Tab-separated table of C-alpha atoms and ligand atoms in Angstrom:
chain	number	residue	atom	x	y	z
J	540	MET	CA	19.384	31.193	-65.958
J	541	THR	CA	18.983	29.683	-62.633
J	542	GLU	CA	21.675	27.756	-61.192
J	543	LYS	CA	19.145	24.207	-61.427
J	544	ASP	CA	20.906	20.758	-61.837
J	545	ILE	CA	23.369	21.795	-63.747
J	546	TYR	CA	25.936	18.881	-65.146
J	547	ILE	CA	29.009	19.126	-66.932
J	548	LEU	CA	31.075	16.274	-68.692
J	549	GLY	CA	34.679	17.631	-69.329
J	550	ILE	CA	37.060	15.690	-71.536
J	551	GLU	CA	40.409	16.103	-71.671
J	552	SER	CA	43.096	14.347	-74.103
J	553	SER	CA	45.398	16.978	-75.390
J	554	CYS	CA	48.495	15.261	-74.416
J	555	ASP	CA	49.101	11.712	-72.678
J	556	ASP	CA	46.496	11.456	-70.164
J	557	THR	CA	42.909	10.860	-71.099
J	558	SER	CA	40.616	12.074	-68.828
J	559	ALA	CA	36.685	12.605	-67.624
J	560	SER	CA	35.012	14.253	-65.500
J	561	VAL	CA	31.387	14.860	-63.630
J	562	ILE	CA	30.658	18.256	-62.179
J	563	HIS	CA	27.556	19.334	-61.142
J	564	ASN	CA	26.829	23.357	-60.314
J	565	GLY	CA	30.719	23.826	-60.133
J	566	LYS	CA	30.949	20.832	-57.679
J	567	VAL	CA	33.402	17.681	-58.937
J	568	LEU	CA	31.366	14.447	-58.448
J	569	SER	CA	33.790	12.294	-60.411
J	570	ASN	CA	37.824	13.036	-62.284
J	571	ILE	CA	39.092	9.891	-63.842
J	572	ILE	CA	42.424	10.099	-65.060
J	573	ALA	CA	43.923	7.332	-66.925
J	574	ASN	CA	47.796	8.032	-67.573
J	575	GLN	CA	49.513	6.801	-70.398
J	576	GLU	CA	52.891	4.634	-69.019
J	577	VAL	CA	54.002	3.332	-72.475
J	578	HIS	CA	56.294	6.791	-72.809
J	579	ALA	CA	58.035	6.259	-70.054
J	580	LYS	CA	61.046	4.240	-72.056
J	581	TYR	CA	61.030	6.769	-74.675
J	582	GLY	CA	61.954	9.736	-72.452
J	583	GLY	CA	59.034	11.809	-73.905
J	584	VAL	CA	55.648	11.908	-75.108
J	585	VAL	CA	55.403	9.913	-78.382
J	586	PRO	CA	52.462	11.568	-80.351
J	587	GLU	CA	51.255	8.649	-82.227
J	588	LEU	CA	50.997	6.147	-79.451
J	589	ALA	CA	49.424	9.020	-77.267
J	590	SER	CA	46.656	9.198	-79.613
J	591	ARG	CA	46.140	5.082	-79.826
J	592	ALA	CA	45.915	5.079	-76.237
J	593	HIS	CA	43.354	7.534	-75.993
J	594	GLN	CA	41.354	5.952	-78.340
J	595	GLN	CA	41.821	2.942	-76.704
J	596	ASN	CA	40.773	4.782	-72.956
J	597	ILE	CA	38.018	7.414	-74.075
J	598	VAL	CA	35.148	5.419	-73.716
J	599	PRO	CA	35.524	3.386	-70.351
J	600	VAL	CA	36.934	6.553	-69.051
J	601	VAL	CA	34.054	8.580	-69.795
J	602	GLN	CA	31.963	5.639	-68.337
J	603	GLN	CA	33.470	5.622	-65.487
J	604	ALA	CA	33.377	9.115	-64.640
J	605	ILE	CA	29.432	8.806	-65.023
J	606	GLU	CA	29.565	5.689	-62.890
J	607	GLN	CA	31.478	7.463	-60.601
J	608	ALA	CA	29.055	10.751	-60.592
J	609	ASN	CA	26.219	8.445	-60.386
J	610	ILE	CA	23.877	9.973	-63.047
J	611	THR	CA	22.686	8.701	-66.342
J	612	LYS	CA	24.065	10.188	-69.171
J	613	ASN	CA	20.769	11.593	-69.815
J	614	GLN	CA	21.210	14.079	-66.858
J	615	LEU	CA	23.868	15.589	-68.874
J	616	SER	CA	23.568	19.990	-69.791
J	617	ALA	CA	26.577	19.808	-71.819
J	618	ILE	CA	29.626	17.943	-72.991
J	619	ALA	CA	33.121	20.100	-72.662
J	620	PHE	CA	36.220	19.306	-74.098
J	621	THR	CA	39.671	20.454	-74.722
J	622	ARG	CA	39.816	21.846	-78.218
J	623	GLY	CA	43.325	22.897	-77.785
J	624	PRO	CA	46.846	23.528	-77.174
J	625	GLY	CA	48.379	20.615	-77.596
J	626	LEU	CA	49.308	17.444	-79.860
J	627	MET	CA	46.731	17.395	-82.761
J	628	GLY	CA	45.947	13.770	-82.925
J	629	SER	CA	45.439	13.536	-79.134
J	630	LEU	CA	43.010	16.058	-79.093
J	631	LEU	CA	41.341	14.883	-82.483
J	632	VAL	CA	40.236	11.570	-79.985
J	633	GLY	CA	38.562	13.861	-77.437
J	634	THR	CA	37.031	16.165	-79.944
J	635	SER	CA	35.617	14.051	-82.192
J	636	PHE	CA	34.041	11.614	-78.916
J	637	ALA	CA	32.872	15.183	-76.967
J	638	LYS	CA	30.636	16.124	-80.923
J	639	SER	CA	29.513	12.500	-81.596
J	640	LEU	CA	28.031	12.418	-77.377
J	641	ALA	CA	26.486	16.017	-77.638
J	642	LEU	CA	24.871	15.591	-80.612
J	643	GLY	CA	23.365	12.420	-79.812
J	644	LEU	CA	22.480	13.400	-76.730
J	645	ASN	CA	20.902	16.894	-77.987
J	646	ILE	CA	22.736	18.724	-75.447
J	647	PRO	CA	25.283	21.957	-76.026
J	648	LEU	CA	28.589	21.356	-76.736
J	649	ILE	CA	31.441	23.403	-75.245
J	650	ASP	CA	34.767	24.243	-76.602
J	651	VAL	CA	37.782	25.125	-73.802
J	652	ASN	CA	41.240	26.259	-74.076
J	653	HIS	CA	43.641	23.803	-72.107
J	654	MET	CA	45.458	26.991	-70.664
J	655	GLN	CA	42.219	28.713	-69.588
J	656	ALA	CA	41.508	25.872	-67.405
J	657	HIS	CA	44.543	25.118	-65.813
J	658	ILE	CA	43.795	28.602	-64.440
J	659	LEU	CA	39.808	28.115	-64.139
J	660	ALA	CA	40.614	25.210	-62.077
J	661	HIS	CA	40.777	27.405	-59.004
J	662	PHE	CA	37.014	28.443	-59.156
J	663	ILE	CA	36.085	24.532	-58.753
J	664	LYS	CA	33.694	24.970	-55.582
J	665	ASN	CA	35.538	21.506	-53.638
J	666	GLU	CA	38.814	24.316	-53.670
J	667	ASP	CA	39.443	25.591	-50.065
J	668	LYS	CA	39.415	29.378	-51.729
J	669	THR	CA	38.645	31.000	-54.377
J	670	PRO	CA	40.789	33.752	-55.822
J	671	PRO	CA	39.073	37.426	-56.236
J	672	PHE	CA	39.471	39.658	-59.727
J	673	PRO	CA	42.244	40.829	-60.599
J	674	PHE	CA	44.414	38.048	-59.680
J	675	ILE	CA	47.508	36.664	-61.568
J	676	CYS	CA	48.323	33.426	-62.288
J	677	LEU	CA	51.764	31.068	-62.699
J	678	THR	CA	51.333	28.527	-65.359
J	679	ILE	CA	53.588	26.345	-65.236
J	680	SER	CA	53.050	23.190	-66.936
J	681	GLY	CA	55.384	20.977	-69.480
J	682	GLY	CA	54.517	23.188	-72.823
J	683	HIS	CA	53.673	26.504	-70.833
J	684	THR	CA	55.588	28.702	-68.339
J	685	GLN	CA	53.573	32.101	-67.975
J	686	ILE	CA	52.353	34.770	-65.688
J	687	VAL	CA	49.216	35.952	-66.583
J	688	LYS	CA	46.612	38.762	-65.055
J	689	ILE	CA	43.155	37.481	-65.300
J	690	THR	CA	40.468	40.181	-64.783
J	691	ASN	CA	37.733	38.130	-65.353
J	692	HIS	CA	36.975	34.111	-66.282
J	693	PHE	CA	37.377	34.586	-69.748
J	694	GLU	CA	39.643	37.987	-69.725
J	695	MET	CA	43.223	37.140	-69.354
J	696	GLU	CA	46.782	38.948	-70.067
J	697	ILE	CA	50.016	37.478	-70.585
J	698	LEU	CA	52.607	39.649	-68.485
J	699	GLY	CA	55.673	37.675	-69.186
J	700	GLU	CA	56.402	34.057	-70.563
J	701	THR	CA	59.261	31.263	-71.395
J	702	ILE	CA	61.333	32.123	-74.439
J	703	ASP	CA	62.205	29.000	-74.629
J	704	ASP	CA	61.581	26.266	-73.158
J	705	ALA	CA	58.726	25.359	-69.878
J	706	VAL	CA	59.784	24.985	-66.699
J	707	GLY	CA	58.261	21.564	-67.118
J	708	GLU	CA	60.720	21.014	-69.741
J	709	ALA	CA	63.208	21.923	-67.769
J	710	PHE	CA	62.786	19.637	-64.923
J	711	ASP	CA	62.226	16.538	-67.572
J	712	LYS	CA	65.100	17.273	-69.782
J	713	THR	CA	67.182	17.563	-66.264
J	714	ALA	CA	65.830	14.526	-65.204
J	715	LYS	CA	66.249	12.674	-68.423
J	716	ILE	CA	70.225	13.978	-67.819
J	717	LEU	CA	70.409	12.337	-64.643
J	718	GLY	CA	69.332	9.110	-65.913
J	719	LEU	CA	65.421	9.167	-64.613
J	720	PRO	CA	62.190	8.029	-66.780
J	721	TYR	CA	60.028	10.716	-68.568
J	722	PRO	CA	58.368	12.622	-66.784
J	723	GLY	CA	61.035	13.273	-64.588
J	724	GLY	CA	59.572	16.177	-62.707
J	725	PRO	CA	58.062	14.378	-59.698
J	726	LEU	CA	61.133	12.391	-59.210
J	727	ILE	CA	63.067	15.398	-58.462
J	728	ASP	CA	60.382	16.486	-56.461
J	729	LYS	CA	60.656	13.031	-54.839
J	730	TYR	CA	64.537	13.275	-54.367
J	731	ALA	CA	64.782	16.623	-53.731
J	732	LYS	CA	63.127	16.335	-50.413
J	733	LEU	CA	66.147	13.930	-49.144
J	734	GLY	CA	68.887	16.492	-50.610
J	735	ASN	CA	70.649	19.786	-49.886
J	736	PRO	CA	69.231	22.689	-52.176
J	737	LYS	CA	73.093	24.418	-51.612
J	738	ALA	CA	75.426	21.658	-52.501
J	739	PHE	CA	75.677	22.551	-55.869
J	740	GLN	CA	75.147	26.160	-57.064
J	741	PHE	CA	73.665	27.264	-60.413
J	742	THR	CA	73.299	30.265	-62.185
J	743	LYS	CA	70.080	31.796	-62.614
J	744	PRO	CA	68.928	32.427	-65.908
J	745	LYS	CA	69.230	36.375	-66.706
J	746	VAL	CA	66.100	37.004	-68.215
J	747	GLY	CA	64.583	40.904	-68.670
J	748	ASN	CA	60.712	41.992	-67.713
J	749	LEU	CA	58.433	38.669	-66.441
J	750	ASP	CA	59.996	36.606	-69.034
J	751	PHE	CA	61.669	33.531	-68.715
J	752	SER	CA	64.362	31.238	-70.482
J	753	PHE	CA	65.379	27.638	-68.942
J	754	SER	CA	67.495	26.148	-71.643
J	755	GLY	CA	70.511	27.660	-70.573
J	756	LEU	CA	70.383	26.139	-67.283
J	757	LYS	CA	69.659	22.921	-68.662
J	758	THR	CA	72.620	23.068	-70.520
J	759	GLN	CA	74.621	24.126	-67.750
J	760	ILE	CA	73.128	21.207	-65.870
J	761	LEU	CA	74.541	18.720	-68.530
J	762	TYR	CA	78.071	19.998	-68.837
J	763	PHE	CA	78.164	20.384	-65.130
J	764	VAL	CA	77.101	16.273	-64.754
J	765	GLN	CA	79.537	15.297	-67.784
J	766	LYS	CA	82.674	17.074	-66.205
J	767	ASN	CA	81.730	15.344	-62.822
J	768	VAL	CA	80.671	12.272	-64.147
J	769	LYS	CA	84.128	11.956	-65.783
J	770	GLU	CA	85.965	12.490	-62.276
J	771	ASN	CA	83.869	9.991	-60.760
J	772	PRO	CA	81.804	7.482	-63.089
J	773	ASN	CA	79.004	7.010	-59.809
J	774	PHE	CA	78.553	10.586	-59.627
J	775	ILE	CA	75.220	10.856	-60.227
J	776	LYS	CA	74.245	7.513	-57.783
J	777	ASP	CA	76.508	9.307	-55.013
J	778	ASN	CA	74.991	12.397	-55.359
J	779	LEU	CA	71.573	12.514	-56.576
J	780	ASN	CA	69.382	13.804	-53.632
J	781	ASP	CA	71.849	16.546	-53.531
J	782	ILE	CA	71.848	17.448	-57.471
J	783	CYS	CA	67.628	17.180	-57.475
J	784	ALA	CA	67.499	19.595	-54.170
J	785	SER	CA	70.175	22.009	-56.474
J	786	ILE	CA	68.002	21.814	-59.644
J	787	GLN	CA	64.725	22.345	-57.868
J	788	TYR	CA	66.079	25.404	-55.260
J	789	THR	CA	67.045	26.716	-58.947
J	790	ILE	CA	64.211	26.619	-60.675
J	791	VAL	CA	61.927	27.385	-58.253
J	792	LYS	CA	63.881	30.713	-56.997
J	793	VAL	CA	63.482	31.671	-60.606
J	794	LEU	CA	60.049	31.337	-60.694
J	795	ILE	CA	59.399	33.439	-56.656
J	796	GLU	CA	61.802	36.248	-57.818
J	797	LYS	CA	59.201	36.628	-61.316
J	798	LEU	CA	56.332	36.535	-58.965
J	799	LYS	CA	57.663	38.985	-56.664
J	800	ASN	CA	58.527	41.204	-59.954
J	801	ALA	CA	55.019	41.072	-61.187
J	802	ILE	CA	53.452	41.937	-58.022
J	803	LYS	CA	55.889	45.399	-57.733
J	804	GLN	CA	54.778	45.855	-61.386
J	805	THR	CA	51.021	45.555	-61.023
J	806	GLY	CA	50.576	46.041	-57.245
J	807	ILE	CA	48.187	42.810	-57.332
J	808	LYS	CA	48.987	40.759	-54.617
J	809	HIS	CA	46.311	37.839	-55.294
J	810	ILE	CA	49.046	35.083	-56.656
J	811	ALA	CA	47.654	31.802	-57.800
J	812	ILE	CA	49.865	28.657	-59.566
J	813	ALA	CA	48.314	26.058	-62.084
J	814	GLY	CA	49.647	23.471	-64.056
J	815	GLY	CA	51.611	20.283	-63.896
J	816	VAL	CA	54.554	21.883	-62.186
J	817	SER	CA	51.943	23.635	-59.041
J	818	ALA	CA	51.945	20.213	-57.804
J	819	ASN	CA	55.868	20.586	-56.990
J	820	SER	CA	56.253	20.717	-53.303
J	821	GLU	CA	59.359	23.101	-53.177
J	822	ILE	CA	56.839	26.113	-55.517
J	823	ARG	CA	54.099	24.725	-53.019
J	824	ASN	CA	56.016	25.521	-49.848
J	825	ARG	CA	57.635	28.771	-50.795
J	826	LEU	CA	53.955	30.115	-51.707
J	827	GLN	CA	52.871	28.852	-47.976
J	828	LEU	CA	55.864	31.306	-46.697
J	829	ALA	CA	55.012	33.858	-48.829
J	830	GLU	CA	51.614	33.785	-47.580
J	831	LYS	CA	53.003	33.623	-44.224
J	832	ASN	CA	55.822	36.100	-43.843
J	833	TRP	CA	54.698	38.156	-46.528
J	834	ASP	CA	51.442	40.469	-47.526
J	835	TRP	CA	50.283	37.756	-50.818
J	836	THR	CA	47.272	36.091	-50.292
J	837	THR	CA	48.299	32.681	-52.558
J	838	TYR	CA	45.701	30.180	-53.951
J	839	ILE	CA	47.759	26.707	-54.277
J	840	PRO	CA	45.561	24.255	-56.555
J	841	LYS	CA	44.808	20.664	-54.698
J	842	PHE	CA	46.437	18.070	-56.360
J	843	GLU	CA	44.673	16.479	-58.532
J	844	TYR	CA	43.389	19.922	-60.404
J	845	THR	CA	47.523	20.432	-61.010
J	846	THR	CA	48.434	18.070	-63.498
J	847	ASP	CA	45.997	17.520	-66.583
J	848	ASN	CA	42.926	16.318	-65.615
J	849	ALA	CA	39.032	16.799	-67.071
J	850	GLY	CA	37.694	18.656	-63.680
J	851	MET	CA	39.475	21.744	-64.422
J	852	ILE	CA	37.552	21.179	-68.527
J	853	ALA	CA	34.204	20.816	-66.765
J	854	ILE	CA	34.427	23.599	-64.643
J	855	ALA	CA	35.450	25.815	-67.772
J	856	GLY	CA	32.840	24.752	-69.733
J	857	TYR	CA	30.331	25.190	-66.914
J	858	LEU	CA	31.446	28.896	-66.551
J	859	LYS	CA	31.040	28.768	-70.571
J	860	PHE	CA	27.580	27.405	-69.974
J	861	LEU	CA	26.370	29.947	-67.650
J	862	ASN	CA	27.062	32.900	-70.174
J	863	ASN	CA	25.617	30.137	-72.849
J	864	ASP	CA	28.701	30.438	-74.639
J	865	TYR	CA	28.633	26.516	-76.551
J	866	ALA	CA	30.467	25.571	-79.608
J	867	ASN	CA	29.195	25.038	-83.069
J	868	ASN	CA	29.313	21.007	-83.958
J	869	SER	CA	31.341	21.720	-87.059
J	870	ILE	CA	34.316	22.888	-84.605
J	871	SER	CA	37.721	21.658	-85.048
J	872	ALA	CA	40.794	20.470	-82.811
J	873	LYS	CA	43.423	23.109	-82.359
J	874	ALA	CA	46.851	22.450	-81.326
J	875	ARG	CA	48.044	26.141	-81.080
J	876	LEU	CA	46.107	28.223	-78.568
J	877	LYS	CA	46.812	30.952	-76.853
J	878	VAL	CA	45.694	31.372	-73.104
J	879	THR	CA	44.432	34.344	-74.673
J	880	ASP	CA	42.303	32.847	-77.205
F	2357	KG4	O1	50.275	20.321	-67.022
F	2357	KG4	P1	50.357	19.047	-67.179
F	2357	KG4	O2	49.942	18.134	-67.003
F	2357	KG4	O3	51.005	18.867	-68.595
F	2357	KG4	C1	51.221	19.969	-69.589
F	2357	KG4	O4	49.891	20.138	-70.003
F	2357	KG4	O5	51.792	20.217	-69.712
F	2357	KG4	O6	51.885	19.254	-66.614
F	2357	KG4	C2	53.306	18.149	-66.908
F	2357	KG4	C3	54.442	18.795	-66.369
F	2357	KG4	C4	55.808	17.888	-66.897
F	2357	KG4	O7	56.627	18.208	-67.113
F	2357	KG4	C5	56.195	17.020	-65.282
F	2357	KG4	O8	57.517	16.529	-65.085
F	2357	KG4	C6	55.410	18.671	-64.450
F	2357	KG4	O9	54.234	19.256	-64.884
F	2357	KG4	N1	55.190	18.157	-62.864
F	2357	KG4	C7	56.393	18.367	-62.094
F	2357	KG4	C8	55.769	17.657	-61.101
F	2357	KG4	N2	54.450	16.910	-60.777
F	2357	KG4	C9	54.434	16.939	-62.491
F	2357	KG4	N3	57.578	18.816	-61.723
F	2357	KG4	C10	58.082	19.095	-61.095
F	2357	KG4	N4	57.720	18.325	-59.521
F	2357	KG4	C11	56.073	18.252	-59.617
F	2357	KG4	N5	56.002	17.566	-58.111
F	2358	ZN	ZN1	48.410	21.068	-69.003
């Protein structure tokens, strides 16, 4: 099909961010995100509260995305929405809204796999560079940790993944041990900037192949903190920056080592990162260094396309639109979906 003016509205509601984005021929015109502060005090996302907040946010967020894109809803070519994976109550809000809007406007509906969308964010035309096929993507988020080989936009193979906690969970759970609010990942990153990464040593998890494990590290940090707090009740406060820097250093070291193994195994040296944890400054710095010092070509998404956002849903929808790959209006949300589904 000829690329005339194709406007896609993307809608994301899989977890605790309500987001809507309009893209024009692959370029993001708007990417509105309403975060849900309500979960911070509970130490994690409360599904019932998330679903209710999505219901409150979805209409104003979509309206704002269309306004900021400076178009009218009648110019939209299709509506793309996150079908899964995610929290069922949250997914249902975006799914029902997208279905009704597509029906009302009489335009195609496109279902998007959230995990694929994190990776496909690299094809947003506002990005500086786009990876060539095949490339390797380290997808690191609150729910996933995977090394994926991408042969084509929608042809992916999981080369390795976590056997227990996701890396984002490792950040969030260790942050909770340190008394930090949810989500703790960005806070660990912030305090780590002021600390010494070699101050405390943690043993790296030993898992074969390209798989990961982070639950042992979390337990190790819990015992380490408990032991030290017994000796000095102010231990966390006195050493917060160093503890954060040491945790972050250990986690990022594991990620880089696995990427090295993936390169050895596949011979592919085009390396991308995606997902919320790809916002982490240490992993971003380490990849930039890898590109400078080794023969890797790295693809680091802009901050706004790392954590959950509808820009990535809209670009995935756009790529499916070009393939005339539409959903039926009877489609339902799916809490469990693999990146290969
Ligand atoms: O992709 P995402 O927004 O949601 C999921 O699909 O899970 O990822 C959220 C995760 C959370 O665990 C959060 O703590 C983590 O990404 N995260 C970070 C940083 N920013 C977000 N982890 C470490 N450093 C960061 N700067
Ligand atoms: Zn995500």
